PDB file of C-alpha atoms in Angstrom:
ATOM      1  CA  VAL A 263      84.691  35.578-125.277  1.00  0.00           C
ATOM      2  CA  GLN A 264      87.268  33.209-124.250  1.00  0.00           C
ATOM      3  CA  LEU A 265      90.991  33.472-125.035  1.00  0.00           C
ATOM      4  CA  GLN A 266      93.251  30.500-124.448  1.00  0.00           C
ATOM      5  CA  ALA A 267      96.930  31.055-124.352  1.00  0.00           C
ATOM      6  CA  SER A 268      99.264  28.226-124.344  1.00  0.00           C
ATOM      7  CA  GLY A 269     102.824  27.015-125.555  1.00  0.00           C
ATOM      8  CA  GLY A 270     104.887  28.815-122.648  1.00  0.00           C
ATOM      9  CA  GLY A 271     107.606  27.103-120.784  1.00  0.00           C
ATOM     10  CA  LEU A 272     111.501  26.994-120.399  1.00  0.00           C
ATOM     11  CA  ALA A 273     113.809  27.441-123.319  1.00  0.00           C
ATOM     12  CA  GLN A 274     117.504  28.278-123.288  1.00  0.00           C
ATOM     13  CA  THR A 275     119.177  31.314-124.511  1.00  0.00           C
ATOM     14  CA  GLY A 276     118.850  30.898-128.512  1.00  0.00           C
ATOM     15  CA  GLY A 277     115.937  28.599-128.336  1.00  0.00           C
ATOM     16  CA  SER A 278     112.574  28.923-129.713  1.00  0.00           C
ATOM     17  CA  LEU A 279     109.033  28.757-128.368  1.00  0.00           C
ATOM     18  CA  ARG A 280     105.668  28.916-130.309  1.00  0.00           C
ATOM     19  CA  LEU A 281     102.692  30.512-128.371  1.00  0.00           C
ATOM     20  CA  SER A 282      99.196  29.763-129.075  1.00  0.00           C
ATOM     21  CA  CYS A 283      96.164  32.009-128.412  1.00  0.00           C
ATOM     22  CA  ALA A 284      92.675  29.969-129.120  1.00  0.00           C
ATOM     23  CA  ALA A 285      89.712  32.009-129.411  1.00  0.00           C
ATOM     24  CA  SER A 286      85.985  31.382-128.874  1.00  0.00           C
ATOM     25  CA  GLY A 287      82.815  33.352-128.769  1.00  0.00           C
ATOM     26  CA  LEU A 288      83.599  35.814-131.561  1.00  0.00           C
ATOM     27  CA  THR A 289      84.413  36.242-134.894  1.00  0.00           C
ATOM     28  CA  PHE A 290      88.200  35.700-134.665  1.00  0.00           C
ATOM     29  CA  SER A 291      88.436  37.374-138.007  1.00  0.00           C
ATOM     30  CA  SER A 292      87.008  40.299-137.734  1.00  0.00           C
ATOM     31  CA  TYR A 293      89.421  41.599-134.755  1.00  0.00           C
ATOM     32  CA  GLY A 294      92.777  42.334-134.858  1.00  0.00           C
ATOM     33  CA  MET A 295      95.196  40.351-132.298  1.00  0.00           C
ATOM     34  CA  ALA A 296      98.245  41.107-130.500  1.00  0.00           C
ATOM     35  CA  TRP A 297     100.629  39.959-128.003  1.00  0.00           C
ATOM     36  CA  PHE A 298     101.719  41.884-124.898  1.00  0.00           C
ATOM     37  CA  ARG A 299     104.412  40.375-121.975  1.00  0.00           C
ATOM     38  CA  ARG A 300     104.824  41.465-118.399  1.00  0.00           C
ATOM     39  CA  ALA A 301     108.292  40.678-116.992  1.00  0.00           C
ATOM     40  CA  PRO A 302     108.492  40.636-113.289  1.00  0.00           C
ATOM     41  CA  GLY A 303     108.477  44.063-111.790  1.00  0.00           C
ATOM     42  CA  LYS A 304     107.688  45.595-115.271  1.00  0.00           C
ATOM     43  CA  GLU A 305     104.801  46.976-116.643  1.00  0.00           C
ATOM     44  CA  ARG A 306     102.775  45.317-119.410  1.00  0.00           C
ATOM     45  CA  GLU A 307     104.514  45.774-122.731  1.00  0.00           C
ATOM     46  CA  PHE A 308     103.511  45.504-126.605  1.00  0.00           C
ATOM     47  CA  VAL A 309     105.271  42.678-128.242  1.00  0.00           C
ATOM     48  CA  ALA A 310     103.650  42.163-131.443  1.00  0.00           C
ATOM     49  CA  ALA A 311     100.274  42.860-133.538  1.00  0.00           C
ATOM     50  CA  LEU A 312      98.605  41.879-136.438  1.00  0.00           C
ATOM     51  CA  ARG A 313      95.568  43.773-138.324  1.00  0.00           C
ATOM     52  CA  SER A 314      96.112  44.741-141.649  1.00  0.00           C
ATOM     53  CA  ARG A 315      99.694  44.357-141.405  1.00  0.00           C
ATOM     54  CA  VAL A 316     102.176  43.207-138.942  1.00  0.00           C
ATOM     55  CA  TYR A 317     103.949  45.313-136.003  1.00  0.00           C
ATOM     56  CA  TYR A 318     106.775  44.408-133.777  1.00  0.00           C
ATOM     57  CA  ALA A 319     108.536  45.891-130.861  1.00  0.00           C
ATOM     58  CA  ASP A 320     112.146  46.836-131.557  1.00  0.00           C
ATOM     59  CA  SER A 321     113.361  44.331-129.029  1.00  0.00           C
ATOM     60  CA  VAL A 322     111.492  41.463-131.184  1.00  0.00           C
ATOM     61  CA  GLU A 323     111.892  42.586-134.470  1.00  0.00           C
ATOM     62  CA  GLY A 324     113.410  39.832-136.561  1.00  0.00           C
ATOM     63  CA  ARG A 325     113.355  37.205-133.878  1.00  0.00           C
ATOM     64  CA  PHE A 326     109.396  36.698-133.335  1.00  0.00           C
ATOM     65  CA  THR A 327     106.713  36.155-135.809  1.00  0.00           C
ATOM     66  CA  ILE A 328     102.975  36.786-135.320  1.00  0.00           C
ATOM     67  CA  SER A 329     100.410  34.844-137.250  1.00  0.00           C
ATOM     68  CA  ARG A 330      96.904  33.828-137.344  1.00  0.00           C
ATOM     69  CA  ASP A 331      95.010  30.781-138.694  1.00  0.00           C
ATOM     70  CA  ASN A 332      91.049  32.339-139.022  1.00  0.00           C
ATOM     71  CA  ALA A 333      89.579  28.952-139.971  1.00  0.00           C
ATOM     72  CA  LYS A 334      90.931  27.611-136.734  1.00  0.00           C
ATOM     73  CA  ASN A 335      90.347  30.806-134.351  1.00  0.00           C
ATOM     74  CA  THR A 336      94.016  30.706-133.544  1.00  0.00           C
ATOM     75  CA  GLY A 337      96.693  33.025-133.255  1.00  0.00           C
ATOM     76  CA  PHE A 338     100.325  32.284-132.764  1.00  0.00           C
ATOM     77  CA  LEU A 339     103.808  33.923-131.832  1.00  0.00           C
ATOM     78  CA  GLN A 340     106.699  32.181-133.122  1.00  0.00           C
ATOM     79  CA  MET A 341     109.688  33.136-130.805  1.00  0.00           C
ATOM     80  CA  ASN A 342     113.202  32.387-132.028  1.00  0.00           C
ATOM     81  CA  SER A 343     116.721  33.391-130.684  1.00  0.00           C
ATOM     82  CA  LEU A 344     115.087  33.879-127.302  1.00  0.00           C
ATOM     83  CA  LYS A 345     117.037  35.816-124.844  1.00  0.00           C
ATOM     84  CA  PRO A 346     116.680  35.688-120.659  1.00  0.00           C
ATOM     85  CA  GLU A 347     115.270  39.273-121.184  1.00  0.00           C
ATOM     86  CA  ASP A 348     112.488  37.762-123.130  1.00  0.00           C
ATOM     87  CA  THR A 349     111.360  35.912-119.634  1.00  0.00           C
ATOM     88  CA  ALA A 350     107.617  37.120-118.955  1.00  0.00           C
ATOM     89  CA  VAL A 351     104.209  36.202-118.999  1.00  0.00           C
ATOM     90  CA  TYR A 352     102.897  36.382-122.117  1.00  0.00           C
ATOM     91  CA  TYR A 353      99.403  37.600-123.199  1.00  0.00           C
ATOM     92  CA  CYS A 354      97.089  37.405-126.346  1.00  0.00           C
ATOM     93  CA  ALA A 355      94.851  39.980-126.835  1.00  0.00           C
ATOM     94  CA  VAL A 356      92.286  40.968-129.481  1.00  0.00           C
ATOM     95  CA  GLY A 357      90.439  44.158-130.343  1.00  0.00           C
ATOM     96  CA  ARG A 358      89.742  46.708-133.112  1.00  0.00           C
ATOM     97  CA  PRO A 359      92.412  49.102-132.684  1.00  0.00           C
ATOM     98  CA  ILE A 360      92.858  52.009-134.728  1.00  0.00           C
ATOM     99  CA  LEU A 361      96.576  51.846-136.375  1.00  0.00           C
ATOM    100  CA  SER A 362      97.812  54.597-134.641  1.00  0.00           C
ATOM    101  CA  GLU A 363      97.100  52.848-131.179  1.00  0.00           C
ATOM    102  CA  ILE A 364      97.978  49.431-132.299  1.00  0.00           C
ATOM    103  CA  ARG A 365     100.527  49.109-129.727  1.00  0.00           C
ATOM    104  CA  GLY A 366      98.302  50.145-126.639  1.00  0.00           C
ATOM    105  CA  THR A 367      96.711  47.737-124.150  1.00  0.00           C
ATOM    106  CA  ARG A 368      93.700  50.026-123.946  1.00  0.00           C
ATOM    107  CA  SER A 369      92.877  49.230-127.709  1.00  0.00           C
ATOM    108  CA  TYR A 370      92.120  45.667-126.854  1.00  0.00           C
ATOM    109  CA  ASN A 371      88.847  44.466-125.353  1.00  0.00           C
ATOM    110  CA  TYR A 372      89.585  40.621-124.744  1.00  0.00           C
ATOM    111  CA  TRP A 373      92.647  39.114-123.207  1.00  0.00           C
ATOM    112  CA  GLY A 374      93.844  35.764-122.642  1.00  0.00           C
ATOM    113  CA  GLN A 375      95.092  34.474-119.024  1.00  0.00           C
ATOM    114  CA  GLY A 376      98.879  34.769-119.799  1.00  0.00           C
ATOM    115  CA  THR A 377     101.358  31.802-120.370  1.00  0.00           C
ATOM    116  CA  GLN A 378     104.953  31.966-118.592  1.00  0.00           C
ATOM    117  CA  VAL A 379     107.920  32.120-120.606  1.00  0.00           C
ATOM    118  CA  THR A 380     111.176  31.564-119.065  1.00  0.00           C
ATOM    119  CA  VAL A 381     114.486  31.596-120.942  1.00  0.00           C
ATOM    120  CA  SER A 382     117.698  30.604-119.256  1.00  0.00           C
ATOM    121  CA  SER A 383     121.168  31.715-119.625  1.00  0.00           C
TER     122      SER A 383
END
């Protein structure tokens, strides 16, 4: 199983980026997917998840949109109205979490390598 995250880069405050997560070696549609991030000096934190419905961290609600294209085995994270505090390495993950644990890192079996997002002020 491989997850390849891409689309990170440098953006200005208020700008947008779209992350992609290409999956291989598994039946992508059978899994829930999520995005996490790790900012410098902080622990990995939940950003968004998509299974039967979407879930967002309060800090990104209304600005970020998680989606997927099962036909292409690819997940996405559209990030708008970016803020400097969104600067982090972003990771995609897939798994079969129970809904009560959908925000937990332990709920996901497979992880991408991470893509750096830097938002300048």
